[in-house]
Tab-separated table of C-alpha atoms in Angstrom:
chain	number	residue	atom	x	y	z
A	1	GLY	CA	-44.870	7.078	53.868
A	2	ASN	CA	-46.249	9.973	51.815
A	3	ARG	CA	-42.856	11.681	51.821
A	4	LEU	CA	-41.199	8.513	50.489
A	5	VAL	CA	-43.735	8.312	47.665
A	6	LEU	CA	-43.296	12.019	46.899
A	7	ASP	CA	-39.509	11.550	46.803
A	8	ASP	CA	-39.833	8.564	44.469
A	9	TYR	CA	-42.283	10.381	42.202
A	10	ALA	CA	-39.920	13.382	42.076
A	11	THR	CA	-37.050	11.126	41.035
A	12	VAL	CA	-39.025	9.236	38.408
A	13	LEU	CA	-40.883	12.238	36.999
A	14	ALA	CA	-37.940	14.659	37.070
A	15	ALA	CA	-38.474	17.113	34.187
A	16	ALA	CA	-41.752	15.378	33.248
A	17	ALA	CA	-43.454	16.659	36.421
A	18	GLY	CA	-45.170	19.322	34.327
A	19	THR	CA	-46.720	16.840	31.902
A	20	ASP	CA	-50.299	15.590	32.022
A	21	HIS	CA	-49.411	12.362	33.846
A	22	ARG	CA	-52.161	12.554	36.512
A	23	TRP	CA	-50.308	10.396	38.988
A	24	ARG	CA	-51.791	10.350	42.445
A	25	ILE	CA	-51.278	9.389	46.015
A	26	GLU	CA	-54.253	7.461	47.281
A	27	HIS	CA	-55.282	8.180	50.883
A	28	ALA	CA	-53.208	11.370	51.044
A	29	GLN	CA	-54.626	11.884	54.504
A	30	VAL	CA	-51.656	12.383	56.784
A	31	VAL	CA	-49.024	14.480	55.047
A	32	SER	CA	-46.399	16.720	56.598
A	33	PRO	CA	-47.442	20.342	55.971
A	34	VAL	CA	-44.067	20.998	54.301
A	35	ASP	CA	-44.858	18.252	51.770
A	36	ILE	CA	-48.323	19.472	50.777
A	37	PRO	CA	-46.972	22.021	48.216
A	38	ARG	CA	-45.008	19.211	46.550
A	39	PHE	CA	-48.246	17.753	45.170
A	40	ALA	CA	-48.842	20.831	43.006
A	41	GLN	CA	-45.149	21.135	42.127
A	42	LEU	CA	-45.081	17.532	40.876
A	43	GLY	CA	-48.519	17.699	39.255
A	44	LEU	CA	-49.825	15.008	41.581
A	45	ILE	CA	-53.401	14.375	42.621
A	46	ALA	CA	-54.191	14.052	46.302
A	47	SER	CA	-56.859	11.383	46.489
A	48	MET	CA	-58.808	11.575	49.736
A	49	GLN	CA	-61.950	10.259	51.345
A	50	PRO	CA	-63.755	12.885	53.465
A	51	THR	CA	-65.603	10.383	55.650
A	52	HIS	CA	-62.260	9.062	56.850
A	53	ALA	CA	-61.752	12.306	58.754
A	54	THR	CA	-65.021	11.964	60.613
A	55	SER	CA	-64.458	8.257	61.243
A	56	ASP	CA	-60.867	8.780	62.393
A	57	MET	CA	-61.303	11.963	64.450
A	58	PRO	CA	-62.007	10.165	67.772
A	59	TRP	CA	-58.572	8.515	67.772
A	60	ALA	CA	-56.420	10.485	65.299
A	61	GLU	CA	-54.708	12.792	67.803
A	62	ALA	CA	-53.876	9.921	70.163
A	63	ARG	CA	-52.219	7.969	67.336
A	64	LEU	CA	-50.686	10.810	65.339
A	65	GLY	CA	-49.898	13.370	68.027
A	66	ARG	CA	-51.043	16.996	68.021
A	67	GLU	CA	-48.200	18.233	65.813
A	68	ARG	CA	-48.921	15.837	62.930
A	69	LEU	CA	-52.598	16.803	62.898
A	70	ALA	CA	-51.546	19.961	61.021
A	71	GLY	CA	-51.201	17.839	57.886
A	72	ALA	CA	-53.998	15.386	58.636
A	73	TYR	CA	-57.062	15.469	56.398
A	74	ALA	CA	-55.788	18.900	55.331
A	75	TRP	CA	-58.172	19.556	52.452
A	76	ARG	CA	-58.033	23.351	52.718
A	77	ARG	CA	-54.208	23.327	52.763
A	78	PHE	CA	-54.192	21.176	49.618
A	79	ALA	CA	-56.679	23.483	47.897
A	80	GLN	CA	-54.684	26.581	48.841
A	81	SER	CA	-51.454	24.998	47.585
A	82	GLY	CA	-52.893	24.607	44.095
A	83	ALA	CA	-52.902	20.820	44.254
A	84	ARG	CA	-55.622	18.907	42.456
A	85	PHE	CA	-57.612	16.480	44.522
A	86	ALA	CA	-60.098	13.727	43.877
A	87	LEU	CA	-62.599	12.746	46.515
A	88	GLY	CA	-64.210	9.358	47.016
A	89	SER	CA	-65.863	7.117	49.558
A	90	ASP	CA	-63.422	4.189	49.928
A	91	PHE	CA	-66.423	1.855	49.786
A	92	PRO	CA	-66.845	-0.736	51.337
A	93	VAL	CA	-64.705	0.628	54.209
A	94	GLU	CA	-66.952	3.688	54.364
A	95	SER	CA	-70.478	4.213	53.097
A	96	VAL	CA	-70.801	4.695	49.355
A	97	ASP	CA	-73.437	7.403	49.986
A	98	PRO	CA	-72.046	10.631	48.451
A	99	ARG	CA	-74.243	12.758	50.714
A	100	LEU	CA	-72.191	11.583	53.688
A	101	GLY	CA	-68.954	12.482	51.906
A	102	LEU	CA	-70.240	15.963	51.088
A	103	TYR	CA	-71.393	16.402	54.677
A	104	ALA	CA	-68.027	15.278	56.104
A	105	ALA	CA	-66.083	17.554	53.734
A	106	VAL	CA	-68.212	20.610	54.515
A	107	THR	CA	-68.780	20.166	58.261
A	108	ARG	CA	-66.033	17.810	59.538
A	109	GLN	CA	-68.645	16.542	61.978
A	110	ASP	CA	-70.205	13.164	62.654
A	111	LEU	CA	-73.899	12.607	61.990
A	112	ASP	CA	-74.712	13.802	65.512
A	113	GLY	CA	-73.137	17.198	64.703
A	114	GLU	CA	-70.082	16.535	66.836
A	115	PRO	CA	-67.790	18.189	67.528
A	116	PRO	CA	-69.502	21.602	67.520
A	117	GLY	CA	-67.979	23.675	64.738
A	118	GLY	CA	-66.242	20.634	63.240
A	119	TRP	CA	-62.981	18.791	63.844
A	120	LEU	CA	-60.006	20.877	62.654
A	121	PRO	CA	-62.593	23.226	61.123
A	122	ASP	CA	-60.075	25.370	59.266
A	123	GLN	CA	-59.705	22.468	56.811
A	124	ARG	CA	-63.364	22.356	55.727
A	125	LEU	CA	-64.249	22.621	52.057
A	126	THR	CA	-67.130	24.563	50.615
A	127	ALA	CA	-70.035	22.536	49.255
A	128	ALA	CA	-69.017	23.529	45.706
A	129	GLU	CA	-65.398	22.427	46.246
A	130	ALA	CA	-66.522	19.113	47.722
A	131	LEU	CA	-69.024	18.450	44.939
A	132	ARG	CA	-66.367	19.238	42.315
A	133	GLY	CA	-63.933	16.874	44.091
A	134	PHE	CA	-66.441	14.027	43.878
A	135	THR	CA	-67.479	14.744	40.277
A	136	SER	CA	-65.490	16.665	37.660
A	137	ASP	CA	-62.153	16.548	39.494
A	138	ALA	CA	-62.496	12.806	40.155
A	139	ALA	CA	-63.311	12.258	36.480
A	140	TRP	CA	-60.294	14.359	35.468
A	141	ALA	CA	-58.057	12.321	37.789
A	142	GLY	CA	-59.063	9.152	35.940
A	143	PHE	CA	-58.717	10.612	32.416
A	144	THR	CA	-62.505	10.329	31.962
A	145	GLU	CA	-63.413	14.015	31.928
A	146	ARG	CA	-64.634	13.684	28.329
A	147	GLU	CA	-67.078	10.959	29.413
A	148	VAL	CA	-68.365	11.723	32.920
A	149	GLY	CA	-68.140	14.129	35.820
A	150	ARG	CA	-70.284	17.003	34.537
A	151	LEU	CA	-73.792	17.482	33.206
A	152	THR	CA	-72.794	18.614	29.739
A	153	PRO	CA	-74.081	17.667	26.271
A	154	GLY	CA	-72.014	14.829	24.862
A	155	LEU	CA	-71.076	13.332	28.235
A	156	ARG	CA	-72.744	10.299	29.785
A	157	ALA	CA	-75.839	11.248	31.721
A	158	ASP	CA	-74.892	9.726	35.084
A	159	PHE	CA	-76.645	11.713	37.804
A	160	VAL	CA	-79.035	11.728	40.720
A	161	LEU	CA	-82.118	13.874	41.154
A	162	LEU	CA	-82.354	15.227	44.692
A	163	ASP	CA	-85.164	16.929	46.549
A	164	ALA	CA	-82.880	19.846	47.509
A	165	ASP	CA	-79.839	21.652	46.152
A	166	PRO	CA	-76.707	20.451	48.014
A	167	LEU	CA	-75.039	23.773	47.241
A	168	SER	CA	-77.675	25.849	48.976
A	169	VAL	CA	-79.087	23.837	51.900
A	170	PRO	CA	-77.572	24.237	55.360
A	171	ALA	CA	-74.657	21.825	55.668
A	172	SER	CA	-76.390	20.015	58.519
A	173	GLN	CA	-79.108	18.969	56.045
A	174	LEU	CA	-76.780	17.330	53.492
A	175	PRO	CA	-77.176	13.756	54.830
A	176	ARG	CA	-80.972	14.127	54.783
A	177	ILE	CA	-81.393	15.272	51.202
A	178	ARG	CA	-83.662	12.691	49.609
A	179	VAL	CA	-82.640	10.890	46.420
A	180	LEU	CA	-85.560	11.011	43.998
A	181	SER	CA	-83.934	8.957	41.255
A	182	THR	CA	-80.592	7.728	39.976
A	183	TRP	CA	-79.682	7.679	36.285
A	184	VAL	CA	-76.856	5.872	34.461
A	185	ASP	CA	-76.164	6.616	30.814
A	186	GLY	CA	-79.440	8.516	30.648
A	187	THR	CA	-81.472	5.550	31.887
A	188	PRO	CA	-83.268	5.589	35.231
A	189	VAL	CA	-81.926	2.787	37.429
A	190	TYR	CA	-83.477	3.802	40.752
A	191	PRO	CA	-86.787	5.525	41.321
A	192	ALA	CA	-87.572	6.551	44.892
A	193	PRO	CA	-90.645	4.805	46.309
């Protein structure tokens, strides 16, 4: 399915592949490894949901086969190819909690820490890459990078205050970071009890 979409995008975009079109493939989760470089070549965004990997890992090999796992939830391969990606939760299918998405992207483990070392661990992202995928890169993918996605003067102040730095705590602690408050447009909308 992803190859068919890539082929159609290549036909339609043709010489315009280098423009700032920001087209994407949503759920770019099972892609043939030979097709992953095509995302960067066509200027396409790979939109992925990290918690899908940890939800799907118990049955993915049985349904996809070992060979196709090489392109399954292949976040590191996408990053190394130069492709842009946007990360999300796919709420309400998965939890909207961004801490769980960061945890899944960084560890590729379920909340019990299984499997040890992570599922297909060579495809893990760093905490900084995952955070960027959920924030500034997701905003860029939706043409809203001049409004949201970064804590910068002039942008909307949409943010959460946490009791720990997600870029410096051990990855196993990411789901347990406590939200102290949530702010939208500079206004507090959730204070922790």
